[in-house]
Every structure is written in C-alpha cells, then in structure tokens.
Short mmCIF file of C-alpha atoms in Angstrom, two decimals:
data_model
loop_
_atom_site.label_atom_id
_atom_site.label_comp_id
_atom_site.label_asym_id
_atom_site.label_seq_id
_atom_site.Cartn_x
_atom_site.Cartn_y
_atom_site.Cartn_z
CA UNK A 25 12.71 -0.25 -39.78
CA UNK A 26 10.88 -0.79 -43.09
CA UNK A 27 9.73 -4.43 -43.12
CA UNK A 28 7.54 -6.18 -45.68
CA UNK A 29 6.71 -9.83 -46.32
CA UNK A 30 9.45 -9.84 -48.99
CA UNK A 31 11.95 -9.09 -46.21
CA UNK A 32 11.65 -12.68 -44.96
CA UNK A 33 12.70 -14.60 -48.05
CA UNK A 34 16.29 -15.70 -48.70
CA UNK A 35 17.62 -14.09 -45.53
CA UNK A 36 20.03 -15.10 -42.78
CA UNK A 37 18.01 -15.13 -39.56
CA UNK A 38 18.97 -15.89 -35.96
CA UNK A 39 16.16 -17.09 -33.65
CA UNK A 40 16.96 -16.73 -29.96
CA UNK A 41 14.68 -18.65 -27.60
CA UNK A 42 12.92 -21.85 -28.67
CA UNK A 43 9.81 -22.07 -26.55
CA UNK A 44 6.39 -21.71 -28.24
CA UNK A 45 7.19 -18.38 -29.89
CA UNK A 46 10.62 -19.41 -31.17
CA UNK A 47 9.41 -22.75 -32.51
CA UNK A 48 6.49 -21.16 -34.35
CA UNK A 49 8.91 -18.62 -35.88
CA UNK A 50 11.23 -21.41 -37.04
CA UNK A 51 8.35 -23.37 -38.57
CA UNK A 52 7.01 -20.26 -40.31
CA UNK A 53 10.29 -19.11 -41.86
CA UNK A 54 12.13 -22.34 -42.67
CA UNK A 55 10.34 -22.91 -45.99
CA UNK A 56 11.07 -19.45 -47.37
CA UNK A 57 14.62 -20.12 -48.61
CA UNK A 58 16.06 -18.60 -45.45
CA UNK A 59 19.21 -19.66 -43.68
CA UNK A 60 17.99 -20.05 -40.13
CA UNK A 61 20.19 -20.53 -37.09
CA UNK A 62 18.72 -21.04 -33.61
CA UNK A 63 19.76 -21.07 -30.00
CA UNK A 64 18.16 -21.61 -26.62
CA UNK A 65 19.94 -21.28 -23.30
CA UNK A 66 18.34 -24.53 -22.06
CA UNK A 67 20.19 -27.64 -23.27
CA UNK A 68 17.03 -29.78 -22.89
CA UNK A 69 15.23 -27.56 -25.40
CA UNK A 70 18.17 -27.53 -27.84
CA UNK A 71 18.11 -31.33 -27.99
CA UNK A 72 14.61 -31.21 -29.49
CA UNK A 73 15.68 -29.06 -32.47
CA UNK A 74 17.06 -30.39 -35.75
CA UNK A 75 20.86 -30.02 -35.69
CA UNK A 76 20.93 -28.26 -39.07
CA UNK A 77 19.26 -25.25 -37.44
CA UNK A 78 21.35 -25.09 -34.27
CA UNK A 79 24.49 -23.17 -33.45
CA UNK A 80 27.26 -25.51 -32.35
CA UNK A 81 28.28 -22.96 -29.73
CA UNK A 82 27.68 -19.29 -28.93
CA UNK A 83 31.22 -18.50 -30.11
CA UNK A 84 29.97 -18.92 -33.69
CA UNK A 85 27.87 -15.78 -33.38
CA UNK A 86 30.95 -13.59 -33.76
CA UNK A 87 31.61 -15.07 -37.22
CA UNK A 88 28.12 -14.67 -38.71
CA UNK A 89 26.39 -11.57 -40.06
CA UNK A 90 22.58 -11.75 -39.80
CA UNK A 91 19.78 -9.87 -41.54
CA UNK A 92 17.40 -10.29 -38.59
CA UNK A 93 17.47 -11.49 -35.01
CA UNK A 94 14.10 -12.75 -33.77
CA UNK A 95 14.07 -12.72 -30.00
CA UNK A 96 11.47 -14.51 -27.87
CA UNK A 97 9.57 -12.20 -25.50
CA UNK A 98 10.54 -14.18 -22.40
CA UNK A 99 14.20 -13.30 -22.86
CA UNK A 100 15.57 -10.19 -21.18
CA UNK A 101 18.07 -8.96 -23.76
CA UNK A 102 19.85 -6.91 -21.09
CA UNK A 103 20.33 -9.90 -18.81
CA UNK A 104 21.16 -13.00 -20.85
CA UNK A 105 24.32 -14.88 -21.92
CA UNK A 106 24.56 -13.04 -25.28
CA UNK A 107 23.59 -9.56 -24.09
CA UNK A 108 26.72 -7.97 -25.63
CA UNK A 109 26.00 -9.55 -29.02
CA UNK A 110 22.37 -8.38 -28.87
CA UNK A 111 23.40 -4.86 -27.92
CA UNK A 112 25.78 -4.65 -30.91
CA UNK A 113 23.00 -5.86 -33.20
CA UNK A 114 20.03 -4.08 -31.60
CA UNK A 115 19.02 -2.45 -34.91
CA UNK A 116 18.10 -5.81 -36.47
CA UNK A 117 16.22 -7.28 -33.49
CA UNK A 118 12.55 -7.97 -34.27
CA UNK A 119 9.75 -10.17 -32.92
CA UNK A 120 7.25 -12.67 -34.27
CA UNK A 121 4.69 -9.83 -34.16
CA UNK A 122 6.66 -7.90 -36.79
CA UNK A 123 6.87 -10.93 -39.07
CA UNK A 124 3.18 -11.68 -38.54
CA UNK A 125 2.08 -8.15 -39.42
CA UNK A 126 4.19 -8.13 -42.58
CA UNK A 127 2.20 -11.10 -43.91
CA UNK A 128 -1.22 -10.04 -42.59
CA UNK A 129 -1.69 -6.40 -43.54
CA UNK A 130 -4.94 -7.18 -45.35
CA UNK A 131 -6.61 -8.60 -42.21
CA UNK A 132 -8.29 -6.66 -39.43
CA UNK A 133 -6.17 -6.92 -36.28
CA UNK A 134 -7.52 -6.29 -32.77
CA UNK A 135 -4.85 -6.20 -30.07
CA UNK A 136 -5.48 -6.13 -26.34
CA UNK A 137 -2.98 -5.41 -23.59
CA UNK A 138 -3.14 -4.26 -19.97
CA UNK A 139 -2.10 -5.57 -16.58
CA UNK A 140 -5.32 -7.50 -15.93
CA UNK A 141 -8.28 -8.74 -17.98
CA UNK A 142 -6.55 -9.33 -21.34
CA UNK A 143 -7.52 -12.98 -21.79
CA UNK A 144 -11.15 -12.54 -20.80
CA UNK A 145 -11.57 -9.51 -23.08
CA UNK A 146 -9.99 -11.33 -26.03
CA UNK A 147 -12.08 -14.44 -25.50
CA UNK A 148 -15.30 -12.43 -25.28
CA UNK A 149 -14.49 -10.56 -28.50
CA UNK A 150 -13.67 -13.84 -30.21
CA UNK A 151 -16.89 -15.58 -29.14
CA UNK A 152 -19.10 -12.61 -30.06
CA UNK A 153 -17.54 -11.96 -33.47
CA UNK A 154 -17.65 -15.68 -34.26
CA UNK A 155 -21.34 -15.81 -33.31
CA UNK A 156 -21.89 -12.78 -35.56
CA UNK A 157 -20.61 -14.79 -38.53
CA UNK A 158 -17.13 -13.33 -38.95
CA UNK A 159 -14.08 -15.39 -39.81
CA UNK A 160 -12.06 -14.84 -36.64
CA UNK A 161 -8.88 -16.16 -35.03
CA UNK A 162 -7.48 -15.83 -31.52
CA UNK A 163 -3.80 -15.91 -30.58
CA UNK A 164 -0.77 -14.31 -28.98
CA UNK A 165 -0.58 -14.85 -25.23
CA UNK A 166 -3.86 -16.76 -25.40
CA UNK A 167 -4.11 -19.84 -27.58
CA UNK A 168 -1.61 -20.14 -30.42
CA UNK A 169 1.50 -18.01 -31.03
CA UNK A 170 0.78 -15.50 -33.80
CA UNK A 171 2.89 -17.33 -36.38
CA UNK A 172 1.02 -20.58 -35.70
CA UNK A 173 -2.31 -19.02 -36.73
CA UNK A 174 -3.73 -20.13 -40.07
CA UNK A 175 -3.20 -17.82 -43.03
CA UNK A 176 -6.64 -16.62 -44.07
CA UNK A 177 -7.64 -13.60 -46.12
CA UNK A 178 -10.20 -11.12 -44.82
CA UNK A 179 -10.31 -12.49 -41.30
CA UNK A 180 -10.40 -10.71 -37.95
CA UNK A 181 -7.41 -11.58 -35.79
CA UNK A 182 -7.63 -10.98 -32.04
CA UNK A 183 -4.34 -10.92 -30.15
CA UNK A 184 -3.55 -10.81 -26.46
CA UNK A 185 -0.21 -9.03 -26.07
CA UNK A 186 2.11 -8.73 -23.09
CA UNK A 187 4.51 -5.91 -22.29
CA UNK A 188 7.38 -8.27 -23.16
CA UNK A 189 6.05 -8.85 -26.70
CA UNK A 190 5.35 -5.17 -27.32
CA UNK A 191 8.66 -3.98 -25.91
CA UNK A 192 10.66 -5.61 -28.71
CA UNK A 193 8.21 -4.89 -31.56
CA UNK A 194 9.52 -2.76 -34.47
CA UNK A 195 6.62 -2.27 -36.88
CA UNK A 196 3.59 -4.19 -35.57
CA UNK A 197 0.33 -2.35 -36.23
CA UNK A 198 -3.23 -2.99 -35.02
CA UNK A 199 -6.39 -1.58 -36.56
CA UNK A 200 -7.95 -1.66 -33.09
CA UNK A 201 -5.67 -1.50 -30.03
CA UNK A 202 -6.65 -1.32 -26.36
CA UNK A 203 -4.86 -0.83 -23.07
CA UNK A 204 -7.38 -2.04 -20.50
CA UNK A 205 -5.55 -0.86 -17.39
CA UNK A 206 -2.10 -0.27 -15.94
CA UNK A 207 -0.88 -1.20 -12.48
CA UNK A 208 2.77 -1.85 -11.52
CA UNK A 209 3.82 -5.26 -12.87
CA UNK A 210 6.93 -6.98 -14.25
CA UNK A 211 9.08 -4.31 -12.61
CA UNK A 212 11.88 -6.87 -12.20
CA UNK A 213 12.16 -6.88 -16.01
CA UNK A 214 11.23 -3.29 -16.90
CA UNK A 215 13.01 -1.77 -13.85
CA UNK A 216 10.41 0.97 -13.27
CA UNK A 217 6.78 1.84 -14.00
CA UNK A 218 7.74 4.33 -16.74
CA UNK A 219 9.45 1.61 -18.78
CA UNK A 220 6.49 -0.70 -18.23
CA UNK A 221 4.08 1.99 -19.47
CA UNK A 222 6.28 2.71 -22.49
CA UNK A 223 6.28 -0.97 -23.43
CA UNK A 224 2.48 -1.11 -23.23
CA UNK A 225 2.15 2.15 -25.21
CA UNK A 226 3.88 0.56 -28.21
CA UNK A 227 0.55 -1.08 -29.01
CA UNK A 228 -0.43 2.37 -30.38
CA UNK A 229 2.94 3.48 -31.79
CA UNK A 230 2.61 2.20 -35.36
CA UNK A 231 -1.09 2.87 -35.81
CA UNK A 232 -2.32 5.21 -38.55
CA UNK A 233 -4.97 7.92 -38.44
CA UNK A 234 -7.56 5.44 -39.73
CA UNK A 235 -6.97 3.12 -36.72
CA UNK A 236 -8.54 3.20 -33.25
CA UNK A 237 -6.99 3.35 -29.76
CA UNK A 238 -9.08 2.47 -26.72
CA UNK A 239 -8.32 3.73 -23.19
CA UNK A 240 -10.01 3.98 -19.82
CA UNK A 241 -9.79 7.67 -18.89
CA UNK A 242 -9.97 6.78 -15.18
CA UNK A 243 -6.68 4.92 -15.38
CA UNK A 244 -4.09 6.36 -13.02
CA UNK A 245 -1.55 6.66 -15.84
CA UNK A 246 -3.96 7.90 -18.50
CA UNK A 247 -2.18 11.20 -19.20
CA UNK A 248 1.16 9.42 -19.72
CA UNK A 249 -0.34 6.79 -22.00
CA UNK A 250 -2.31 9.05 -24.35
CA UNK A 251 0.68 11.07 -25.57
CA UNK A 252 2.37 10.68 -28.95
CA UNK A 253 0.13 8.51 -31.06
CA UNK A 254 -1.99 9.43 -34.05
CA UNK A 255 -4.91 7.00 -34.16
CA UNK A 256 -8.46 7.92 -33.17
CA UNK A 257 -8.84 7.79 -29.39
CA UNK A 258 -11.97 6.15 -27.97
CA UNK A 259 -12.54 6.60 -24.24
CA UNK A 260 -14.05 3.88 -22.08
CA UNK A 261 -15.87 5.19 -19.01
CA UNK A 262 -16.65 2.78 -16.15
CA UNK A 263 -19.55 4.98 -15.06
CA UNK A 264 -21.44 3.86 -18.15
CA UNK A 265 -21.76 0.26 -17.02
CA UNK A 266 -25.17 0.87 -15.45
CA UNK A 267 -26.56 1.16 -18.99
CA UNK A 268 -25.54 -2.46 -19.66
CA UNK A 269 -26.03 -4.10 -16.28
CA UNK A 270 -29.79 -4.67 -16.53
CA UNK A 271 -29.24 -6.84 -19.63
CA UNK A 272 -26.52 -9.04 -18.08
CA UNK A 273 -27.53 -12.26 -16.37
CA UNK A 274 -24.07 -13.62 -15.64
CA UNK A 275 -22.63 -13.05 -12.17
CA UNK A 276 -19.12 -13.96 -13.32
CA UNK A 277 -19.06 -10.87 -15.55
CA UNK A 278 -20.51 -8.50 -12.98
CA UNK A 279 -17.30 -8.24 -10.95
CA UNK A 280 -15.62 -4.84 -11.14
CA UNK A 281 -12.71 -5.96 -13.32
CA UNK A 282 -15.04 -7.77 -15.73
CA UNK A 283 -17.26 -4.69 -15.95
CA UNK A 284 -14.21 -2.87 -17.31
CA UNK A 285 -13.53 -5.72 -19.75
CA UNK A 286 -17.13 -5.61 -21.01
CA UNK A 287 -17.07 -1.88 -21.61
CA UNK A 288 -14.00 -2.27 -23.82
CA UNK A 289 -15.69 -5.14 -25.66
CA UNK A 290 -18.77 -3.00 -26.37
CA UNK A 291 -16.70 -0.02 -27.50
CA UNK A 292 -14.65 -2.11 -29.94
CA UNK A 293 -17.69 -3.96 -31.28
CA UNK A 294 -19.34 -0.65 -32.25
CA UNK A 295 -16.86 -0.50 -35.13
CA UNK A 296 -18.02 -3.92 -36.34
CA UNK A 297 -21.71 -2.96 -36.14
CA UNK A 298 -22.48 -5.97 -33.95
CA UNK A 299 -26.08 -6.24 -32.78
CA UNK A 300 -26.51 -5.71 -29.02
CA UNK A 301 -28.98 -8.58 -28.76
CA UNK A 302 -26.32 -10.96 -30.09
CA UNK A 303 -23.67 -9.50 -27.77
CA UNK A 304 -25.80 -10.04 -24.66
CA UNK A 305 -26.69 -13.56 -25.81
CA UNK A 306 -22.99 -14.53 -25.86
CA UNK A 307 -22.19 -12.64 -22.67
CA UNK A 308 -24.90 -14.40 -20.69
CA UNK A 309 -23.61 -17.82 -21.79
CA UNK A 310 -19.95 -17.01 -21.12
CA UNK A 311 -18.39 -19.33 -18.50
CA UNK A 312 -15.13 -17.50 -18.04
CA UNK A 313 -11.59 -18.80 -18.52
CA UNK A 314 -9.68 -21.37 -16.44
CA UNK A 315 -7.58 -20.07 -13.53
CA UNK A 316 -9.20 -16.61 -13.52
CA UNK A 317 -11.61 -16.65 -10.59
CA UNK A 318 -12.67 -20.01 -11.99
CA UNK A 319 -15.62 -21.43 -10.09
CA UNK A 320 -14.41 -24.93 -9.34
CA UNK A 321 -17.36 -25.57 -7.04
CA UNK A 322 -20.26 -23.45 -5.81
CA UNK A 323 -22.49 -24.98 -3.16
CA UNK A 324 -24.22 -24.25 0.12
CA UNK A 325 -21.52 -26.08 2.07
CA UNK A 326 -18.42 -24.81 0.28
CA UNK A 327 -17.27 -22.43 -2.45
CA UNK A 328 -13.99 -23.17 -4.23
CA UNK A 329 -12.31 -20.60 -6.50
CA UNK A 330 -9.22 -21.20 -8.65
CA UNK A 331 -7.57 -17.83 -9.29
CA UNK A 332 -4.09 -19.15 -10.11
CA UNK A 333 -3.63 -16.48 -12.80
CA UNK A 334 -3.41 -13.86 -10.03
CA UNK A 335 0.35 -13.24 -9.98
CA UNK A 336 0.22 -9.95 -8.06
CA UNK A 337 -1.87 -8.55 -5.24
CA UNK A 338 -3.55 -6.18 -7.69
CA UNK A 339 -4.90 -9.27 -9.48
CA UNK A 340 -6.04 -10.88 -6.21
CA UNK A 341 -7.98 -7.85 -4.96
CA UNK A 342 -11.04 -8.59 -7.08
CA UNK A 343 -11.43 -12.09 -5.64
CA UNK A 344 -11.09 -10.73 -2.11
CA UNK A 345 -13.90 -8.26 -2.87
CA UNK A 346 -16.18 -10.83 -4.48
CA UNK A 347 -16.18 -13.50 -1.74
CA UNK A 348 -16.60 -13.76 2.02
CA UNK A 349 -15.42 -16.12 4.78
CA UNK A 350 -12.27 -16.72 2.78
CA UNK A 351 -9.66 -19.37 3.52
CA UNK A 352 -6.98 -17.85 1.31
CA UNK A 353 -4.05 -19.79 -0.18
CA UNK A 354 -1.31 -17.34 -1.12
CA UNK A 355 2.36 -17.47 -2.04
CA UNK A 356 5.01 -18.10 -4.67
CA UNK A 357 7.47 -15.63 -6.18
CA UNK A 358 6.19 -12.12 -5.35
CA UNK A 359 6.41 -9.36 -7.92
CA UNK A 360 9.10 -6.79 -7.27
CA UNK A 361 7.81 -3.89 -5.14
CA UNK A 362 4.41 -5.53 -4.75
CA UNK A 363 2.54 -4.54 -1.59
CA UNK A 364 -0.35 -6.34 0.04
CA UNK A 365 -2.74 -3.81 1.55
CA UNK A 366 -5.67 -5.55 3.23
CA UNK A 367 -7.52 -2.73 4.99
CA UNK A 368 -10.47 -2.95 2.56
CA UNK A 369 -10.50 -6.75 2.33
CA UNK A 370 -9.49 -8.30 5.66
CA UNK A 371 -13.11 -8.41 6.91
CA UNK A 372 -13.71 -11.05 4.21
CA UNK A 373 -10.71 -13.21 5.17
CA UNK A 374 -10.80 -15.87 7.89
CA UNK A 375 -7.22 -17.02 7.48
CA UNK A 376 -4.33 -17.11 5.00
CA UNK A 377 -2.23 -20.19 4.17
CA UNK A 378 1.21 -19.24 2.88
CA UNK A 379 2.92 -21.58 0.41
CA UNK A 380 5.96 -21.35 -1.89
CA UNK A 381 9.64 -20.67 -1.31
CA UNK A 382 9.39 -16.99 -0.41
CA UNK A 383 7.14 -17.30 2.64
CA UNK A 384 8.85 -14.52 4.59
CA UNK A 385 7.71 -11.87 2.10
CA UNK A 386 4.07 -12.81 2.73
CA UNK A 387 4.52 -13.22 6.48
CA UNK A 388 5.91 -9.67 6.70
CA UNK A 389 2.99 -8.32 4.65
CA UNK A 390 0.22 -10.22 6.49
CA UNK A 391 1.34 -10.62 10.09
CA UNK A 392 -0.21 -7.42 11.41
CA UNK A 393 -3.38 -7.75 9.37
CA UNK A 394 -4.87 -11.27 9.45
CA UNK A 395 -4.40 -14.72 10.89
CA UNK A 396 -2.03 -16.85 8.82
CA UNK A 397 -0.23 -20.20 8.72
CA UNK A 398 2.96 -21.14 6.90
CA UNK A 399 2.45 -24.36 4.93
CA UNK A 400 4.93 -26.76 3.35
CA UNK A 401 3.13 -26.82 0.01
CA UNK A 402 -0.32 -26.70 -1.60
CA UNK A 403 -1.29 -30.19 -0.38
CA UNK A 404 -0.36 -29.25 3.19
CA UNK A 405 -2.45 -26.08 2.91
CA UNK A 406 -5.50 -28.14 1.93
CA UNK A 407 -4.98 -30.44 4.91
CA UNK A 408 -4.87 -27.45 7.27
CA UNK A 409 -7.89 -25.80 5.65
CA UNK A 410 -10.02 -28.90 6.22
CA UNK A 411 -9.18 -28.84 9.92
CA UNK A 412 -9.87 -25.11 10.19
CA UNK A 413 -13.20 -25.35 8.33
CA UNK A 414 -14.33 -27.95 10.88
CA UNK A 415 -13.74 -25.40 13.65
CA UNK A 416 -15.29 -22.61 11.58
CA UNK A 417 -18.48 -24.59 11.10
CA UNK A 418 -18.71 -25.37 14.77
CA UNK A 419 -18.56 -21.67 15.59
CA UNK A 420 -20.95 -20.60 12.82
CA UNK A 421 -23.30 -23.56 13.35
CA UNK A 422 -23.23 -24.34 9.60
CA UNK A 423 -25.11 -21.11 8.78
CA UNK A 424 -22.32 -19.55 6.72
CA UNK A 425 -20.60 -20.86 3.57
CA UNK A 426 -16.78 -20.80 3.66
CA UNK A 427 -14.76 -20.02 0.51
CA UNK A 428 -11.52 -21.79 -0.35
CA UNK A 429 -9.71 -19.22 -2.49
CA UNK A 430 -6.50 -20.02 -4.35
CA UNK A 431 -5.28 -16.59 -5.43
CA UNK A 432 -1.49 -16.66 -4.96
CA UNK A 433 -0.61 -12.98 -5.62
CA UNK A 434 2.68 -14.31 -6.93
CA UNK A 435 4.35 -16.02 -9.87
CA UNK A 436 4.45 -19.82 -9.99
CA UNK A 437 7.99 -20.58 -11.10
CA UNK A 438 9.36 -21.53 -7.68
CA UNK A 439 7.40 -24.82 -7.82
CA UNK A 440 5.40 -24.98 -11.05
CA UNK A 441 6.08 -24.61 -14.77
CA UNK A 442 3.40 -21.93 -15.10
CA UNK A 443 0.17 -20.67 -13.52
CA UNK A 444 -1.85 -23.20 -15.55
CA UNK A 445 -0.02 -26.16 -14.01
CA UNK A 446 -0.39 -24.59 -10.58
CA UNK A 447 -4.12 -24.09 -11.08
CA UNK A 448 -4.64 -27.63 -12.35
CA UNK A 449 -2.89 -29.00 -9.24
CA UNK A 450 -5.23 -26.95 -7.07
CA UNK A 451 -8.27 -28.38 -8.89
CA UNK A 452 -6.97 -31.94 -8.49
CA UNK A 453 -6.49 -31.38 -4.76
CA UNK A 454 -10.00 -30.00 -4.42
CA UNK A 455 -11.45 -32.98 -6.27
CA UNK A 456 -9.61 -35.35 -3.91
CA UNK A 457 -10.76 -33.44 -0.83
CA UNK A 458 -14.23 -32.36 -2.01
CA UNK A 459 -16.18 -34.83 0.15
CA UNK A 460 -14.14 -33.91 3.21
CA UNK A 461 -14.76 -30.19 2.66
CA UNK A 462 -18.48 -30.71 2.13
CA UNK A 463 -19.11 -33.25 4.85
CA UNK A 464 -16.83 -32.12 7.69
#
C-alpha cells in the first residue's frame, strides 16, 4: 500500500477502537477535511465521543465505503463483533503507525520491540540522547501514542512497539529498529509462536538498505527473525558486556536482562556518535521505570520489589534470580501455554502467595516445587506475609533480610485495569504495612 501524508486529507476514514490510540488518531485527522466515523465496542467509551463522529449502529457499516480503516492494536480483528466487515475490507486496514510515518519521514525514527526490556531500553536511549543535546521524543507503548507526539522537524523519535501494533502496520519504517529478545507471549492472540515472531519481524519489513536492524544473535529464534529484510544487520553479543561492566555503578542495570538492554543501547548510540563518558553518566544516574523490578524499599530489615509489569513467568525469572529469601506474590490471568519452571530459582523462594481469579493454574504449577498459600486478594496476601515474616525472623534470628516480591507472572485484567494500577495498589499496601514489616 502506497501511503503518503497527502493520503490523509479529504478522505472517508473509519476508526475502530477509541482508547488512547483511537482518540489520538481522531484528534490528529479531524482537522484535515476528512469525514471521520468512529466506533468502540464499549458503550461507556462511546458516550465520551462527539456524536457527529459516531456510528449510530454497526448496521451502518454496510452502507458506507471507506478509504481507510484505522484499527486500534488492542482489537483482535479475527475475534470482534465486526470481524466479517474487517475481513472484507482488509486491504484498507492501517494503524496509527502508518499515519505517523507518512507525516514524519524527515525525522530519525528508532523503534524498539521484544518480549521484555522495551520500556527500559527506550527510556535509556531517550535520556542519553536528550543529555547529548538532541531534540528527542518518546512514545508508542511508553508515554504518548505516536499521533499525540508534537510535530517537530529534525528530531529523533524513539518508539516502543508491541507485536499488536506491528502486526497491523502497512508501511511503517524505522531508521533504527531492534528486536531485543523473543520468548513465547501473547499466544492467545497470535495463536502460535511463528505468528508472534512474524508480527515482531515487521519492525524490519519496510526498512531500506540505508537503515539498521539490531538483533541478539544468541536469541533462540535468531535464524527465523533474520530472514527477508534488507537493512544493515548489527549483532548484539551478550558476551561483550564485560567491556562495559567496570564503568557501571548502578546495580539496577547490572541484572542479566538489563545487561542485554544496555548492549542494544550502546550499539544504537554508535550511529549517533554519542560520547561514552556521557552515556555512562546517564546510566549511573538511571533509577529505572515504575513496576519493573521497582525498588519500593531497600533496607536491612526488609526489601520490597514491585515487578507488576511481569505478565509471564519469563518476565518474573529475572527477579527470582536477583533476590533471596523471597515471599513471592503471584497470580492473575496466566499467559496461554505459559509454564512455571522453578528448578533454578526455588532455593531463593521462601513461600508463594497466590492471588487473582485463576488460582488453580498457579497451584498446579507450584504445588510440587515450593510452599504456597491461596489468598483472597492482594491485601490478604500482605496480611499473611506479615505473619510469615514474623516466623521467618524467629528462625533466622534477624540475621537475614526477607524480600517481598510482587511479580505476578500474569496479566492484571481479572482485577485491575492494567499492570500500572496493580503495581500502584501494591505500593499503597506496602506503605500502609511498612512499619509492621520492619518492626515485626
């Protein structure tokens, strides 16, 4: 599909899905003489939209011919109320990424995807390039939707992209594109690992020979990923981290997953001729992002870690490696085909506290491995942890520091709006119970 900025003036456009992405698309296109019609499957969301933009009912779709359909990434076009309509019009389906690229071809675009580490890598790149004096913006899955970013010439735009966003993209191109890692994720949507990989690979699909693709050659799926793209391939080798380690004075970034993130950051920054002294200055001041092994409290009496972003066991593994004497809060909606294998980590775990609506999944995975307790909710888990830490301290005679780890290995939607809301609730509960955990 040949799309330019001129393609989005005086057109008839259907926007399906009116969360952050859909709303930003509406706001971006409505002043370009377009006829825009919108729909969201949630009636509460539809009530917030001006009536002049809304379909009266889905039956109207049969009577209208559109130039483009902009679909929000959270919608599964194969499993939604208008799936037949979308299938008939699949050739005109695009995303906000396609619109964004059409208006931003003069800017340098850095795109990051992968199963884990996207947000941290993007934030590090943003902070370093900003410190280096570049005009830089950050968006996508982190911060603002791409169409809510300010229009600036000659800026560097850093985007965190999910498999959902990339899967629907039709012409989006990055000057620098990276796949940090691949482990099975979102299989409920993509159906199998091959489809998931193919969605991620689209980050390279529209690149030109002058662009750069970044890959970790130790990735299990490396040979499948590297096929059929034409940009210059830059390999990231984890064995090279020892060359950087002696300059890093930030324990948060010395975990194995963050070592991988840093190597990608360094490889990308070579193309921007960024001074190493400046890079290390920013790295050593970096505090990390909320809900990603966030250090809520570090003390001699207690350690508290908020890892709410961990929505699969693969994401949780790093926290289980990094801490000891763990009182682990786990549970929620498990990812399809996810498996919890604790042989390498169970020595670090004192007990697990299972929350959420799908407790049986976690019971079946943990029952032969570690001690566990089914809890009513997060508040109940905290109450039980306090009691168990009292007994732990009696046995250890206060010589060992326990860790309260909230790393759910599951999605949040059974109880919470998103992982951010879940993580904030955990931090509130810790604040309320801090004195009890320290003084018991």
